[in-house]
Short mmCIF file of C-alpha atoms and ligand atoms in Angstrom, two decimals:
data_model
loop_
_atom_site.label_atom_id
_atom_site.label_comp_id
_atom_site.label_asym_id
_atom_site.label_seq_id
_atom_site.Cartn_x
_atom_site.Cartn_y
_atom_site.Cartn_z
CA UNK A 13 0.00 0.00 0.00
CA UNK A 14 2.74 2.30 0.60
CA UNK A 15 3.97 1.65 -2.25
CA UNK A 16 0.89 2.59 -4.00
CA UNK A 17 0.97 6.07 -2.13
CA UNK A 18 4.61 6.44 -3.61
CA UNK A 19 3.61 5.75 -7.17
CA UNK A 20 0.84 8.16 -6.86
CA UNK A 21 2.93 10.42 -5.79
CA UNK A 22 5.44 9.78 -8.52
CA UNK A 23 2.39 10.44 -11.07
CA UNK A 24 1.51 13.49 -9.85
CA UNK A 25 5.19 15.08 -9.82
CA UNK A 26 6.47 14.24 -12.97
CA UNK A 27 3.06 12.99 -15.16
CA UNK A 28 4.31 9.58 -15.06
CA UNK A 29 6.31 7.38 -13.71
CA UNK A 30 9.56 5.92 -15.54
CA UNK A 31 8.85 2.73 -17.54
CA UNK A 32 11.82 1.35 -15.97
CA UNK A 33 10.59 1.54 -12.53
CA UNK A 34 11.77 -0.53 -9.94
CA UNK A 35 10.68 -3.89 -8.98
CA UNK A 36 10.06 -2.83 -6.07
CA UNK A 37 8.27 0.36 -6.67
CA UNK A 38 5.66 -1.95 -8.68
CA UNK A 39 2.12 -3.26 -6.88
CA UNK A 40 2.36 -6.54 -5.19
CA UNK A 41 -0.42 -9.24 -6.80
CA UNK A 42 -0.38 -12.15 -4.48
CA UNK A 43 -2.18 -15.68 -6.23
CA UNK A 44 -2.46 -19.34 -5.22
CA UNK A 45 -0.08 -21.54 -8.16
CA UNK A 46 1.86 -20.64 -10.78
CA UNK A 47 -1.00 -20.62 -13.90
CA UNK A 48 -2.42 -17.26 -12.26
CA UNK A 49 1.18 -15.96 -12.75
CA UNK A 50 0.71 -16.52 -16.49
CA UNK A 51 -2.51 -14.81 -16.84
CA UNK A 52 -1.75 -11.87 -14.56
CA UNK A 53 1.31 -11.31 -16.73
CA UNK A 54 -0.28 -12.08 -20.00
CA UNK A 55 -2.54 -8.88 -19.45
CA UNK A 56 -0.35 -7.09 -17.02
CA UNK A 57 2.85 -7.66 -18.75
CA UNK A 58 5.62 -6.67 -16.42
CA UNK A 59 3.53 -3.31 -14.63
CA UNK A 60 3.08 -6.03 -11.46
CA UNK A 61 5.07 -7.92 -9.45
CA UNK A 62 3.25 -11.16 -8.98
CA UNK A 63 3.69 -13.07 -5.62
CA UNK A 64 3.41 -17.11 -6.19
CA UNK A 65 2.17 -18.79 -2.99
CA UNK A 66 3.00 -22.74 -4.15
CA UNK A 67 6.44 -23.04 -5.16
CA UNK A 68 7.25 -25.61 -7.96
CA UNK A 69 6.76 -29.16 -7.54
CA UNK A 70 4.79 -28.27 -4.17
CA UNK A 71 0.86 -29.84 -4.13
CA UNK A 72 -1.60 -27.16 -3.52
CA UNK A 73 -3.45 -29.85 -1.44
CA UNK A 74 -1.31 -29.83 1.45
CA UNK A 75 1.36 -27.15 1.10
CA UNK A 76 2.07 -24.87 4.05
CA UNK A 77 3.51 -21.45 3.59
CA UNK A 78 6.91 -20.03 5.06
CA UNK A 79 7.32 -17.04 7.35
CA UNK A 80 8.75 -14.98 4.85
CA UNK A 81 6.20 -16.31 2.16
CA UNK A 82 3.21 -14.90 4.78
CA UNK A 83 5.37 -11.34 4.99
CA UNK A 84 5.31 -10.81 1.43
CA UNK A 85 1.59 -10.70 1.47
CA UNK A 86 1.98 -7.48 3.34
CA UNK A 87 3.02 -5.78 0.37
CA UNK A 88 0.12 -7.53 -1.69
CA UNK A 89 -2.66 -4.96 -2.88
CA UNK A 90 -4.11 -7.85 -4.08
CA UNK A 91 -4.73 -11.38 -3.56
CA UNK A 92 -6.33 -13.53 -6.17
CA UNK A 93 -7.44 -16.62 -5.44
CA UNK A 94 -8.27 -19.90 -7.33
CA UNK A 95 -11.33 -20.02 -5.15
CA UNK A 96 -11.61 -23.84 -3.75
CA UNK A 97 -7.79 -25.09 -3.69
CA UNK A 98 -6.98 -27.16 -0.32
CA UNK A 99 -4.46 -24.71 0.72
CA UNK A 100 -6.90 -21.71 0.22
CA UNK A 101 -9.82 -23.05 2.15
CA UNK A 102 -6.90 -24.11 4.99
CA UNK A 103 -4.85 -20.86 5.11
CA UNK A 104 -7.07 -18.29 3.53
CA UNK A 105 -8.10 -16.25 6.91
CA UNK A 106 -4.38 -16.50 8.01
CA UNK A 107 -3.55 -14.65 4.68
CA UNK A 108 -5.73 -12.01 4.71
CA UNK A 109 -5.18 -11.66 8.66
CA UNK A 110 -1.53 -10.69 7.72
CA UNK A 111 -2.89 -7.55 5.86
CA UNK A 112 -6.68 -6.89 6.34
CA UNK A 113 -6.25 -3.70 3.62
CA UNK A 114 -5.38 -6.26 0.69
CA UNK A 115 -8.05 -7.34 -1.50
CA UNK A 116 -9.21 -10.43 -1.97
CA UNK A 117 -10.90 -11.85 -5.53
CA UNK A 118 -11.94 -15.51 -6.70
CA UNK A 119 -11.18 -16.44 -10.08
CA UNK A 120 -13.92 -18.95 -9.36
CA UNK A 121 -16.50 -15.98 -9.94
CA UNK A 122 -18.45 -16.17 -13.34
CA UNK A 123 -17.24 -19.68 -13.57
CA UNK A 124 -19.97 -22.38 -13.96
CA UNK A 125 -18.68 -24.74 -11.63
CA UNK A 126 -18.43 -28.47 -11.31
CA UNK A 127 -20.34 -30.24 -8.82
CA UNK A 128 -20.10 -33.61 -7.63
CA UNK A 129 -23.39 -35.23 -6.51
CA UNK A 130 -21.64 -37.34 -4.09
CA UNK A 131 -18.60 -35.27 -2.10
CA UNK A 132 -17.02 -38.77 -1.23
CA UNK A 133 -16.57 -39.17 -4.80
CA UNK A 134 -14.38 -36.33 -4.97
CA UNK A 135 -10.99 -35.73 -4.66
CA UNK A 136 -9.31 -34.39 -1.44
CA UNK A 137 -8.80 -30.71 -2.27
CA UNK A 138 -12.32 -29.89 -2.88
CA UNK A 139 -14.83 -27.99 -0.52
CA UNK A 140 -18.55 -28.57 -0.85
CA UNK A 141 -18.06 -30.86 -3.48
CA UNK A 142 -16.80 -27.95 -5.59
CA UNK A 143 -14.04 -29.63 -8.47
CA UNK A 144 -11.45 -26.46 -7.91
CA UNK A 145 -9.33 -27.20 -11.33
CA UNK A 146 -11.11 -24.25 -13.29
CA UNK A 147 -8.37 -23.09 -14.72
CA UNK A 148 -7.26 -26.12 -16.62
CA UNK A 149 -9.69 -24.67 -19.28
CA UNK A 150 -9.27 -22.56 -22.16
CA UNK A 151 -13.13 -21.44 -21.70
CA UNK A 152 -12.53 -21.14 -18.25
CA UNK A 153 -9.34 -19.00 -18.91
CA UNK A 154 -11.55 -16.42 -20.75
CA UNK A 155 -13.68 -15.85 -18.03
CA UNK A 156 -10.68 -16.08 -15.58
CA UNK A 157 -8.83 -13.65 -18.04
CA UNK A 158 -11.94 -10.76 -18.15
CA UNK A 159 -11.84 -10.69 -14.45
CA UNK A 160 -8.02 -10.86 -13.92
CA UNK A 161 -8.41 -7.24 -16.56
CA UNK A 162 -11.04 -6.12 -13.99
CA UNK A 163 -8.63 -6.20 -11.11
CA UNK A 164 -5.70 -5.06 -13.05
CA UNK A 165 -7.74 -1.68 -14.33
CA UNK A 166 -9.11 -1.11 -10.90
CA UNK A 167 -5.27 -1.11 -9.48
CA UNK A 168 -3.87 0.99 -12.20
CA UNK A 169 -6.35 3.04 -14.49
CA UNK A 170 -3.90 5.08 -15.85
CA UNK A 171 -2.55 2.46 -17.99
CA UNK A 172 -6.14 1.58 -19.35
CA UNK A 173 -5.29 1.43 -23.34
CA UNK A 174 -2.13 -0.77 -22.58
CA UNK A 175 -4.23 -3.06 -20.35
CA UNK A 176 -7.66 -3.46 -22.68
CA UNK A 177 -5.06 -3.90 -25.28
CA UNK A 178 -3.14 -6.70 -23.99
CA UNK A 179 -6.48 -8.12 -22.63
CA UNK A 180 -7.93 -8.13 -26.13
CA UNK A 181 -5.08 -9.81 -27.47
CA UNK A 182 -5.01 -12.90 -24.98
CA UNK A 183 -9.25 -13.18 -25.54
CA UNK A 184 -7.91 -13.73 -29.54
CA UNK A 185 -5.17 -16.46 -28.41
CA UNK A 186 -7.58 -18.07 -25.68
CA UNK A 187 -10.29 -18.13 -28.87
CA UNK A 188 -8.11 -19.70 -31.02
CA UNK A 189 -6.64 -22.19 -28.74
CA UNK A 190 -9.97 -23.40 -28.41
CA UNK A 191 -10.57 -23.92 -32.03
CA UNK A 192 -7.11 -25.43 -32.23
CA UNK A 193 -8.18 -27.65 -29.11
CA UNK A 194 -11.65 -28.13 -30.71
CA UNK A 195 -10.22 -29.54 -34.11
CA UNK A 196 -7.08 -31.76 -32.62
CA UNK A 197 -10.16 -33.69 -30.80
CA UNK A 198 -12.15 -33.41 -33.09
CA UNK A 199 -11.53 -36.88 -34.93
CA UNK A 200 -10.83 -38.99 -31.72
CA UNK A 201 -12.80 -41.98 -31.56
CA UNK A 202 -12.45 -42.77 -27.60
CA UNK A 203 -13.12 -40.43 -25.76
CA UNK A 204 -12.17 -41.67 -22.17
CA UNK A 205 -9.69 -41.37 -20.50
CA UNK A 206 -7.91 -41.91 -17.07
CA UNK A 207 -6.10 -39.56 -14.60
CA UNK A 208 -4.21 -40.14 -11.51
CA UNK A 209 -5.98 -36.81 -9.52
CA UNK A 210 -8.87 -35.57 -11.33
CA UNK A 211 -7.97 -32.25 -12.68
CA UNK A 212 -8.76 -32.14 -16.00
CA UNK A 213 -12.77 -32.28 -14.92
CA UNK A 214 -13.24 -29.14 -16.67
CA UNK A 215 -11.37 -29.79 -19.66
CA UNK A 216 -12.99 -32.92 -20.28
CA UNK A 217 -17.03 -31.29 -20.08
CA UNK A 218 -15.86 -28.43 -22.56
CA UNK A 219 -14.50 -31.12 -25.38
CA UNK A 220 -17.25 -33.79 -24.72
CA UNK A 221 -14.64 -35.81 -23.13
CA UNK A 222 -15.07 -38.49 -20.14
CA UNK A 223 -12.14 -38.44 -17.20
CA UNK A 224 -12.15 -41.29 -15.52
CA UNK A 225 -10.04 -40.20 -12.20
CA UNK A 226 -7.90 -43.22 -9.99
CA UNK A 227 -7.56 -40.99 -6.64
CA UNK A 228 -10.76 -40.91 -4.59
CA UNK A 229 -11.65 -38.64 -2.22
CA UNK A 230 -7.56 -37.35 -2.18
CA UNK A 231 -6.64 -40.83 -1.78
CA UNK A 232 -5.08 -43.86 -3.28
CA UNK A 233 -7.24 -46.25 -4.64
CA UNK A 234 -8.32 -48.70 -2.65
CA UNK A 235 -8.34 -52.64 -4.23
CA UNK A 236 -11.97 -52.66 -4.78
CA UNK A 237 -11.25 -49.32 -7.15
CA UNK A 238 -8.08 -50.73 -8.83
CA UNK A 239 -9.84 -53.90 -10.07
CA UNK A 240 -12.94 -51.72 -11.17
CA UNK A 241 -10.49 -49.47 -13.01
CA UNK A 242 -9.19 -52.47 -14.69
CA UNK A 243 -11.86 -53.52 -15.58
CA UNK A 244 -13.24 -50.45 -17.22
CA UNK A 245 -9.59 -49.76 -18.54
CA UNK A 246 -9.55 -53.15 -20.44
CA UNK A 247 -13.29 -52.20 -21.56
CA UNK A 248 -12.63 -49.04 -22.78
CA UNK A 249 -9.43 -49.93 -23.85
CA UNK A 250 -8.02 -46.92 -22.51
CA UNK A 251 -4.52 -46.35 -24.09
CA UNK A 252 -2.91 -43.69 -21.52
CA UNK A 253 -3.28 -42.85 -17.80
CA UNK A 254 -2.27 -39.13 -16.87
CA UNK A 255 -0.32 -39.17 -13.41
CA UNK A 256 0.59 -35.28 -12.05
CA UNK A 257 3.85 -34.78 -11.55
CA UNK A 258 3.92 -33.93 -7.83
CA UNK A 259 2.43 -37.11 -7.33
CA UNK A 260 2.88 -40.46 -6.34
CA UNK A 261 3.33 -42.51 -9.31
CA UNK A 262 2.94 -46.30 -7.86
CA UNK A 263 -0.88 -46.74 -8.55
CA UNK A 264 -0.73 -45.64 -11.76
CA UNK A 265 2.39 -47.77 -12.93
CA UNK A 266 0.42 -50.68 -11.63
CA UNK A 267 -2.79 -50.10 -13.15
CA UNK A 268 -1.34 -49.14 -16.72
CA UNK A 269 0.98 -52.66 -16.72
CA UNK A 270 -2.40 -54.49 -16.10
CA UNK A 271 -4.23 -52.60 -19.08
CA UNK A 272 -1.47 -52.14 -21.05
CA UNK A 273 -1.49 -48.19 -20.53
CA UNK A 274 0.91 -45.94 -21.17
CA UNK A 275 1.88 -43.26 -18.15
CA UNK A 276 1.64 -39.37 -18.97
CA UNK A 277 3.22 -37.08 -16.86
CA UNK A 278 1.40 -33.68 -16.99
CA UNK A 279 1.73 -30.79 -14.81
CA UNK A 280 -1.33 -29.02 -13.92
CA UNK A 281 0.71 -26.38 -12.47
CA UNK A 282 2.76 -25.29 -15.49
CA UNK A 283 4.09 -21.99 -15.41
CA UNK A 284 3.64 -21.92 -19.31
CA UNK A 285 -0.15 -22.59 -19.04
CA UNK A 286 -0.71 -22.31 -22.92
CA UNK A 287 1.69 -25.15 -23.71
CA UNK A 288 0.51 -27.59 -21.25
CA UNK A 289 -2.76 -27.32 -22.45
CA UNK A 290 -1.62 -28.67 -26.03
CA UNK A 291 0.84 -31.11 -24.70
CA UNK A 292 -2.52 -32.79 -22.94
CA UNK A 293 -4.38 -32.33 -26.53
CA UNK A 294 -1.17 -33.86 -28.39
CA UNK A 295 -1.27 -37.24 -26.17
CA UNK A 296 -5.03 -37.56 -26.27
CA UNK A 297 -4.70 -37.36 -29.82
CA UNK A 298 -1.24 -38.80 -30.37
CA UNK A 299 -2.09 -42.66 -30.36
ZN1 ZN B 18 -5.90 -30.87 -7.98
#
């Protein structure tokens, strides 16, 4: 917030600040995993400094933040949230006790979320049986990208055109990932497929696709599961099982030698959103 004072200040002295200000002279924008860091830059470009709260390879299910992780938040105008993440829902009020003046928003807004019927069914990081992987979504993203411009505008209005402009230009590339998404699918025959953790819920309703997820409830599968799995695995004859990289990979080594699966690592958490999303297009479509 000081900060913030400073830059106004700057603004008013000289008309405008120098492009080249300094990192630390920029607004704070605090978020949850490393995907909000692309989309906060991808309309922000480098006005913000963004403030990651999962490091890499870290699961946003159980991760616990450091000291000096909870004192950076003090500089945070603004935190933006995923909106149903394990480690929100567990260290949420702690964050926003650290600075009660910084501004909390849910990227989970506008989204039409995914319910599960049956919360037991559900993997462990959900709350109310909400599916929290909304941004492992091009459609999603759009929505998720409109309100990221919101915030943005609200914390520096005087940089309007270059904001609308950069936010119009990541609506065309989120549009056309879609149709590129759209027409790499659009010839697959099967259209299961089987996960270690169930994040790709979202992805799978917008491309008519089924997930069919191994973890249950956050945990491993328990024997009754892993035959059933089989089963439908051999049924299906599902061809690859994608296992998330921060997890635990014996499960899913066993089930995929019984169908004759191959093993995907993915990374829901990629830095370099855009990519990851056709790297998990490219296998669907790759066998
Ligand atoms: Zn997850």
């Amino acid at each position: 917030m000081r900060n913030w004072i400073i830059a106004g200040f700057c603004l008013a002295l000289l008309g405008s600040c120098s492009p080249g200000a300094e990192e630390s002279d920029k607004p704070v924008i605090s978020v949850t995993i490393l995907p909000q860091q692309y989309f906060v830059e991808k309309i922000g470009g480098d006005l913000f400094r963004v403030n990651v709260m999962i490091p890499p390879g870290a699961s946003p299910a159980t991760y616990e933040p450091t000291i000096s992780q909870l004192s950076e938040l003090d500089r945070s105008d603004l935190y933006m949230k995923i909106g149903y993440l394990g480690f929100e829902l567990s260290w949420m009020e702690k964050i926003m006790a650290t600075n009660p003046a910084m501004k909390l928003v849910s990227l989970s807004d506008n989204i039409d979320l995914i319910r599960e019927e049956n919360p037991a069914h559900l993997h462990g990081h959900n709350h109310g049986g909400i599916d929290p992987h909304i941004w492992m979504s091009p459609l999603n993203a759009k929505i998720i990208a409109t309100t990221v411009y919101r915030e943005l505008l609200l914390l520096m209005p005087e940089e309007k055109v270059f904001l609308e402009e950069r936010h119009e230009t990541f609506q065309a590339e989120l549009d056309s990932l879609h149709a590129t998404i759209t027409s790499m699918l659009s010839s697959l025959e099967d259209r299961s497929f089987m996960t270690y953790h169930p994040s790709l819920s979202y992805y799978a309703r917008d491309y008519d696709l089924e997930q069919i997820p191994l973890e249950i409830g956050g945990k491993s599968p328990s024997p009754t599961h892993m035959k059933w799995m089989t089963d439908v695995g051999r049924e299906k004859g599902i061809s690859l099982i994608f296992l998330q990289m921060q997890l635990d990979q014996k499960d899913a080594e066993t089930l995929a030698k019984e169908i004759g699966a191959e093993i995907i690592q993915i990374n829901p958490l990629d830095p370099d959103w855009y990519s990851q999303m056709l790297f998990i297009t490219g296998k669907l479509v790759s066998d």
